[in-house]
Amino acid sequence: MGCTFFLFSGYYSDQDGGKYYHAFDEKVPLTGLKTKAVICFRQSIEKDLVTTKLRSIDPGFKQEWRTPKTLVISTPSESLMKQALDTFEKMDEVRTSQMMYRINTGLEMGIGDEIAVRFRGNVSQQQIEAIIHNYGLNMVKTSKIYNLLIVSKGGNALQIANEIQESGLALFSHPNFLVSAELYQDIPNDTYFNNQFYMHNTSQVFTDGHSGTFDADIDAPEAWTMTKGANSIIIAVIDEGISSDHPDLPNTRQVRLNGSNFAVGDPNNPSPTNNQNHGNSSTGIIAATRNDSQGITGIAPEKTIDIHMVINSE
């Protein structure tokens, strides 16, 4: 049985004369960044070789390796970028080289050498194989959700993806874009927050001379952009007590319950005795006041501290 295959040229222009990609049925405009580009190599390449090539054009090129086979380069000069792209296109080691793009939100999107496609349920395997053959593609990955295809040398993933989408055979078809995720963080001004490596590990050096492991933490600054705790969640502190009006744990944030002291002394006073501060320390990790320019910050700094039981040290 034969297969009918239609080729469209929607990549080159739409009604506004600009580049775009398809997000299902929506056309998303793309603005070219003429001083920034993505280079995709066939396989891992010696970085010194690439640096030498760029320096032969201009020593001011900036390089950012996203993977061992994917490089983003940038320069303030459009003419220098054109020279660089011309140079890379002639290298056998290079599969594709294209400028970066930006969408209207400001997000930069790089066109690599891969296309993510989900064909419609009524598309036959024969039709899929015809598309792959006609565009010189290779299947990289097959899953229940999508197929990942890679273009041949010099192939334009944006053009091919758009043409597959516009053929009507795909539910979605777009380049496997190269983007940089922006992690929004909420960094407090507490004096010793920099030492709280378990919340935000920046490989900081501690007082004993050793350093942390970058990002080996609970991502507290990222979580704080969504929540800083809720009083609907009860945290019971069973420890050596919490000081009354501690600088980082004021009484306005404590529920000091009568009968909560099960150790010696006043049963209604859950403060530590004999300078035992373990309760203050553990409670501070949970809920110390945030952004007060002193001490540490708690994981849930907007949580009221319910002191349910105190076992004081004698």
CSV table of C-alpha atoms in Angstrom, one decimal:
chain,number,residue,atom,x,y,z
A,1,MET,CA,0.0,0.0,0.0
A,2,GLY,CA,1.4,3.4,-0.9
A,3,CYS,CA,1.9,6.4,1.3
A,4,THR,CA,1.0,10.0,0.5
A,5,PHE,CA,3.3,12.5,2.1
A,6,PHE,CA,2.9,16.3,1.9
A,7,LEU,CA,5.7,18.8,2.4
A,8,PHE,CA,5.0,22.2,3.7
A,9,SER,CA,7.2,25.3,3.9
A,10,GLY,CA,5.7,26.9,6.9
A,11,TYR,CA,9.1,27.4,8.6
A,12,TYR,CA,10.1,30.3,6.5
A,13,SER,CA,7.3,32.7,7.1
A,14,ASP,CA,3.9,33.0,8.6
A,15,GLN,CA,1.4,35.8,7.9
A,16,ASP,CA,3.6,38.2,10.0
A,17,GLY,CA,6.8,37.2,8.2
A,18,GLY,CA,8.5,35.8,11.3
A,19,LYS,CA,9.8,32.5,12.7
A,20,TYR,CA,7.6,30.5,15.0
A,21,TYR,CA,7.1,27.0,16.5
A,22,HIS,CA,3.9,25.1,17.1
A,23,ALA,CA,2.7,24.5,20.7
A,24,PHE,CA,-0.1,22.1,19.7
A,25,ASP,CA,-2.5,24.3,17.7
A,26,GLU,CA,-0.8,27.6,18.7
A,27,LYS,CA,1.9,29.4,16.7
A,28,VAL,CA,4.4,30.9,19.1
A,29,PRO,CA,6.5,33.7,17.5
A,30,LEU,CA,10.3,33.5,17.8
A,31,THR,CA,12.7,36.4,17.6
A,32,GLY,CA,16.2,35.6,16.5
A,33,LEU,CA,19.2,36.4,18.6
A,34,LYS,CA,21.8,37.2,16.0
A,35,THR,CA,24.7,37.2,18.5
A,36,LYS,CA,24.0,33.9,20.2
A,37,ALA,CA,23.9,30.4,18.7
A,38,VAL,CA,23.7,26.7,19.5
A,39,ILE,CA,26.3,24.2,18.1
A,40,CYS,CA,25.4,20.5,18.2
A,41,PHE,CA,28.2,18.0,17.6
A,42,ARG,CA,27.8,14.5,16.4
A,43,GLN,CA,29.5,13.2,19.5
A,44,SER,CA,31.6,14.5,22.4
A,45,ILE,CA,34.4,16.7,21.1
A,46,GLU,CA,37.7,18.0,22.5
A,47,LYS,CA,36.8,21.4,23.9
A,48,ASP,CA,40.3,22.8,23.2
A,49,LEU,CA,39.7,22.2,19.5
A,50,VAL,CA,36.5,24.3,19.6
A,51,THR,CA,38.2,27.0,21.6
A,52,THR,CA,41.0,27.2,19.0
A,53,LYS,CA,38.4,27.5,16.2
A,54,LEU,CA,36.6,30.4,18.0
A,55,ARG,CA,39.8,32.2,18.9
A,56,SER,CA,40.9,32.1,15.3
A,57,ILE,CA,37.8,34.2,14.5
A,58,ASP,CA,37.9,36.4,17.7
A,59,PRO,CA,39.2,35.8,21.2
A,60,GLY,CA,36.1,37.4,22.7
A,61,PHE,CA,33.7,34.6,22.0
A,62,LYS,CA,31.9,33.2,25.1
A,63,GLN,CA,31.3,29.5,25.5
A,64,GLU,CA,28.8,27.6,27.6
A,65,TRP,CA,28.8,23.9,27.3
A,66,ARG,CA,25.3,22.6,28.1
A,67,THR,CA,26.2,18.9,27.4
A,68,PRO,CA,29.4,17.3,26.1
A,69,LYS,CA,27.8,17.6,22.6
A,70,THR,CA,26.0,20.9,22.9
A,71,LEU,CA,27.6,24.3,23.0
A,72,VAL,CA,26.1,27.8,23.2
A,73,ILE,CA,28.3,30.6,21.9
A,74,SER,CA,27.8,34.4,22.1
A,75,THR,CA,29.5,37.5,20.9
A,76,PRO,CA,28.4,41.2,20.6
A,77,SER,CA,29.1,41.2,16.9
A,78,GLU,CA,26.6,39.8,14.3
A,79,SER,CA,29.4,39.6,11.7
A,80,LEU,CA,31.6,37.6,13.9
A,81,MET,CA,28.7,35.2,14.7
A,82,LYS,CA,28.1,34.7,11.0
A,83,GLN,CA,31.8,33.8,10.6
A,84,ALA,CA,31.6,31.4,13.4
A,85,LEU,CA,28.5,29.7,12.1
A,86,ASP,CA,30.0,29.4,8.6
A,87,THR,CA,33.1,27.8,10.2
A,88,PHE,CA,31.2,25.3,12.2
A,89,GLU,CA,28.9,24.3,9.3
A,90,LYS,CA,32.0,23.1,7.4
A,91,MET,CA,33.2,20.9,10.2
A,92,ASP,CA,32.4,17.2,9.9
A,93,GLU,CA,32.1,16.9,13.6
A,94,VAL,CA,29.1,19.4,13.7
A,95,ARG,CA,25.6,18.2,13.1
A,96,THR,CA,23.8,21.5,13.3
A,97,SER,CA,24.5,25.2,14.1
A,98,GLN,CA,21.8,27.8,14.5
A,99,MET,CA,21.1,31.1,16.2
A,100,MET,CA,19.2,31.2,19.5
A,101,TYR,CA,15.7,32.6,19.7
A,102,ARG,CA,13.5,34.4,22.3
A,103,ILE,CA,9.8,34.2,22.9
A,104,ASN,CA,7.7,37.2,24.1
A,105,THR,CA,8.1,36.2,27.7
A,106,GLY,CA,11.8,36.8,27.4
A,107,LEU,CA,12.8,33.2,27.6
A,108,GLU,CA,15.7,32.2,25.4
A,109,MET,CA,15.2,29.0,23.4
A,110,GLY,CA,17.9,27.2,21.5
A,111,ILE,CA,17.2,25.0,18.5
A,112,GLY,CA,19.3,21.8,18.7
A,113,ASP,CA,19.3,18.7,16.6
A,114,GLU,CA,16.3,16.9,18.0
A,115,ILE,CA,12.5,17.0,17.5
A,116,ALA,CA,9.8,15.8,19.9
A,117,VAL,CA,6.8,14.4,18.1
A,118,ARG,CA,3.6,12.7,19.0
A,119,PHE,CA,1.8,11.3,16.0
A,120,ARG,CA,-1.9,11.0,15.9
A,121,GLY,CA,-3.5,7.7,16.7
A,122,ASN,CA,-4.7,7.1,13.1
A,123,VAL,CA,-1.2,7.6,11.6
A,124,SER,CA,0.3,4.3,10.5
A,125,GLN,CA,3.8,3.0,11.1
A,126,GLN,CA,4.3,3.2,7.3
A,127,GLN,CA,3.5,6.9,7.3
A,128,ILE,CA,5.8,7.5,10.3
A,129,GLU,CA,8.6,5.6,8.5
A,130,ALA,CA,8.0,7.7,5.4
A,131,ILE,CA,8.4,10.9,7.4
A,132,ILE,CA,11.6,9.7,8.9
A,133,HIS,CA,13.0,8.7,5.5
A,134,ASN,CA,12.0,11.8,3.6
A,135,TYR,CA,13.5,14.1,6.2
A,136,GLY,CA,16.6,12.0,6.8
A,137,LEU,CA,15.8,11.6,10.5
A,138,ASN,CA,16.7,8.9,13.0
A,139,MET,CA,14.7,7.7,15.9
A,140,VAL,CA,16.4,8.4,19.2
A,141,LYS,CA,13.7,7.4,21.7
A,142,THR,CA,10.2,6.0,21.6
A,143,SER,CA,7.8,6.2,24.4
A,144,LYS,CA,4.0,6.2,25.0
A,145,ILE,CA,4.0,10.0,25.1
A,146,TYR,CA,6.3,11.0,22.3
A,147,ASN,CA,9.0,10.1,19.8
A,148,LEU,CA,12.4,11.8,19.8
A,149,LEU,CA,13.9,12.2,16.4
A,150,ILE,CA,17.4,13.5,15.4
A,151,VAL,CA,18.1,15.4,12.2
A,152,SER,CA,20.9,14.6,9.8
A,153,LYS,CA,23.9,16.9,9.4
A,154,GLY,CA,22.8,20.4,8.4
A,155,GLY,CA,19.1,19.6,9.2
A,156,ASN,CA,16.9,22.3,10.5
A,157,ALA,CA,14.9,21.0,13.5
A,158,LEU,CA,12.6,24.0,13.6
A,159,GLN,CA,11.7,23.8,9.9
A,160,ILE,CA,11.2,20.0,9.9
A,161,ALA,CA,9.2,20.1,13.2
A,162,ASN,CA,6.8,22.8,11.8
A,163,GLU,CA,6.3,20.9,8.5
A,164,ILE,CA,5.4,17.7,10.4
A,165,GLN,CA,2.9,19.6,12.5
A,166,GLU,CA,1.4,21.3,9.5
A,167,SER,CA,1.0,18.0,7.7
A,168,GLY,CA,-1.8,17.2,10.1
A,169,LEU,CA,-0.2,13.9,11.1
A,170,ALA,CA,1.1,15.0,14.6
A,171,LEU,CA,-0.7,16.0,17.8
A,172,PHE,CA,2.4,18.0,18.5
A,173,SER,CA,5.8,18.4,16.8
A,174,HIS,CA,8.4,20.9,18.0
A,175,PRO,CA,12.2,21.1,18.5
A,176,ASN,CA,13.6,19.6,21.7
A,177,PHE,CA,14.4,23.2,22.8
A,178,LEU,CA,17.5,24.1,24.7
A,179,VAL,CA,16.5,26.4,27.6
A,180,SER,CA,17.9,27.5,30.9
A,181,ALA,CA,15.6,27.0,33.8
A,182,GLU,CA,15.4,30.0,36.1
A,183,LEU,CA,15.2,29.0,39.7
A,184,TYR,CA,13.6,31.7,41.7
A,185,GLN,CA,15.0,32.0,45.2
A,186,ASP,CA,14.1,33.9,48.3
A,187,ILE,CA,17.2,34.6,50.2
A,188,PRO,CA,16.8,35.9,53.8
A,189,ASN,CA,19.0,38.5,55.6
A,190,ASP,CA,19.5,36.4,58.8
A,191,THR,CA,23.1,36.7,60.0
A,192,TYR,CA,24.0,33.0,60.0
A,193,PHE,CA,21.9,31.9,57.1
A,194,ASN,CA,25.1,31.4,55.1
A,195,ASN,CA,26.1,28.7,57.6
A,196,GLN,CA,22.8,26.8,57.1
A,197,PHE,CA,24.2,24.5,54.4
A,198,TYR,CA,21.3,22.1,54.8
A,199,MET,CA,18.9,24.8,53.5
A,200,HIS,CA,21.1,26.4,50.8
A,201,ASN,CA,24.5,24.7,50.0
A,202,THR,CA,26.7,26.9,47.9
A,203,SER,CA,29.9,25.0,48.7
A,204,GLN,CA,30.5,27.5,51.5
A,205,VAL,CA,33.6,27.0,53.7
A,206,PHE,CA,32.8,26.4,57.4
A,207,THR,CA,34.8,27.4,60.5
A,208,ASP,CA,36.6,24.1,60.6
A,209,GLY,CA,37.9,24.6,57.1
A,210,HIS,CA,35.9,22.1,55.1
A,211,SER,CA,33.4,23.1,52.5
A,212,GLY,CA,29.9,21.9,51.6
A,213,THR,CA,28.7,20.1,48.4
A,214,PHE,CA,27.0,22.4,46.0
A,215,ASP,CA,23.2,22.0,46.0
A,216,ALA,CA,23.3,19.1,48.6
A,217,ASP,CA,20.4,20.8,50.4
A,218,ILE,CA,16.6,20.9,50.8
A,219,ASP,CA,16.2,23.8,48.3
A,220,ALA,CA,14.6,26.1,51.0
A,221,PRO,CA,15.0,29.4,49.1
A,222,GLU,CA,13.2,27.8,46.1
A,223,ALA,CA,10.4,26.4,48.4
A,224,TRP,CA,10.0,29.8,50.1
A,225,THR,CA,8.8,31.3,46.9
A,226,MET,CA,5.7,29.1,47.3
A,227,THR,CA,5.2,28.8,51.1
A,228,LYS,CA,6.9,29.7,54.4
A,229,GLY,CA,4.7,27.5,56.6
A,230,ALA,CA,1.1,27.3,57.7
A,231,ASN,CA,-0.4,27.3,61.1
A,232,SER,CA,-2.8,24.6,60.0
A,233,ILE,CA,0.1,22.2,60.3
A,234,ILE,CA,1.0,21.3,64.0
A,235,ILE,CA,4.6,20.7,64.9
A,236,ALA,CA,5.1,19.3,68.4
A,237,VAL,CA,8.4,20.1,70.1
A,238,ILE,CA,9.5,17.5,72.7
A,239,ASP,CA,12.8,18.7,73.9
A,240,GLU,CA,14.7,20.6,76.6
A,241,GLY,CA,12.4,23.6,76.4
A,242,ILE,CA,12.2,26.9,74.5
A,243,SER,CA,13.2,30.2,76.1
A,244,SER,CA,10.6,32.8,76.7
A,245,ASP,CA,11.0,35.6,74.2
A,246,HIS,CA,14.1,34.1,72.6
A,247,PRO,CA,15.4,36.7,70.0
A,248,ASP,CA,14.6,34.4,67.1
A,249,LEU,CA,11.6,32.7,68.8
A,250,PRO,CA,9.5,35.5,70.3
A,251,ASN,CA,6.5,34.7,72.5
A,252,THR,CA,4.2,36.2,69.8
A,253,ARG,CA,5.1,33.1,67.8
A,254,GLN,CA,5.0,30.6,70.7
A,255,VAL,CA,2.0,28.8,72.3
A,256,ARG,CA,3.4,28.2,75.8
A,257,LEU,CA,0.9,25.7,77.2
A,258,ASN,CA,0.2,25.3,80.9
A,259,GLY,CA,1.4,21.9,82.2
A,260,SER,CA,3.9,21.4,79.3
A,261,ASN,CA,6.9,21.1,81.6
A,262,PHE,CA,7.3,17.5,82.7
A,263,ALA,CA,10.7,18.1,84.3
A,264,VAL,CA,11.6,19.9,87.6
A,265,GLY,CA,10.4,23.4,88.3
A,266,ASP,CA,7.3,25.3,87.4
A,267,PRO,CA,5.1,22.9,85.4
A,268,ASN,CA,3.6,25.8,83.5
A,269,ASN,CA,7.0,27.2,82.3
A,270,PRO,CA,8.4,25.3,79.3
A,271,SER,CA,11.7,27.2,79.4
A,272,PRO,CA,15.0,25.3,79.5
A,273,THR,CA,16.9,25.0,82.8
A,274,ASN,CA,20.7,25.1,83.5
A,275,ASN,CA,21.4,26.8,80.1
A,276,GLN,CA,20.3,23.7,78.1
A,277,ASN,CA,19.6,25.1,74.6
A,278,HIS,CA,19.0,21.9,72.6
A,279,GLY,CA,15.3,22.8,72.5
A,280,ASN,CA,16.0,26.3,71.2
A,281,SER,CA,18.3,24.9,68.6
A,282,SER,CA,15.9,22.2,67.3
A,283,THR,CA,12.9,24.6,67.3
A,284,GLY,CA,15.0,27.3,65.6
A,285,ILE,CA,15.7,24.9,62.7
A,286,ILE,CA,12.0,24.4,62.4
A,287,ALA,CA,10.6,27.9,62.8
A,288,ALA,CA,13.2,30.6,63.7
A,289,THR,CA,12.0,34.1,62.7
A,290,ARG,CA,13.1,35.0,59.1
A,291,ASN,CA,14.5,38.3,57.7
A,292,ASP,CA,15.1,39.8,61.2
A,293,SER,CA,18.8,40.4,60.5
A,294,GLN,CA,19.9,38.2,63.3
A,295,GLY,CA,20.5,34.5,64.1
A,296,ILE,CA,19.3,31.8,61.7
A,297,THR,CA,16.1,31.3,59.8
A,298,GLY,CA,13.6,28.4,60.2
A,299,ILE,CA,12.4,26.0,57.5
A,300,ALA,CA,8.8,27.2,58.2
A,301,PRO,CA,9.4,30.7,59.6
A,302,GLU,CA,5.8,31.7,59.5
A,303,LYS,CA,4.7,28.8,61.6
A,304,THR,CA,3.4,29.4,65.2
A,305,ILE,CA,5.3,27.1,67.6
A,306,ASP,CA,3.0,24.9,69.7
A,307,ILE,CA,5.0,23.7,72.7
A,308,HIS,CA,3.2,20.5,73.6
A,309,MET,CA,5.7,18.8,75.9
A,310,VAL,CA,9.0,19.9,77.4
A,311,ILE,CA,11.5,17.5,79.1
A,312,ASN,CA,13.9,19.8,80.9
A,313,SER,CA,17.4,18.8,81.9
A,314,GLU,CA,18.1,19.2,85.5
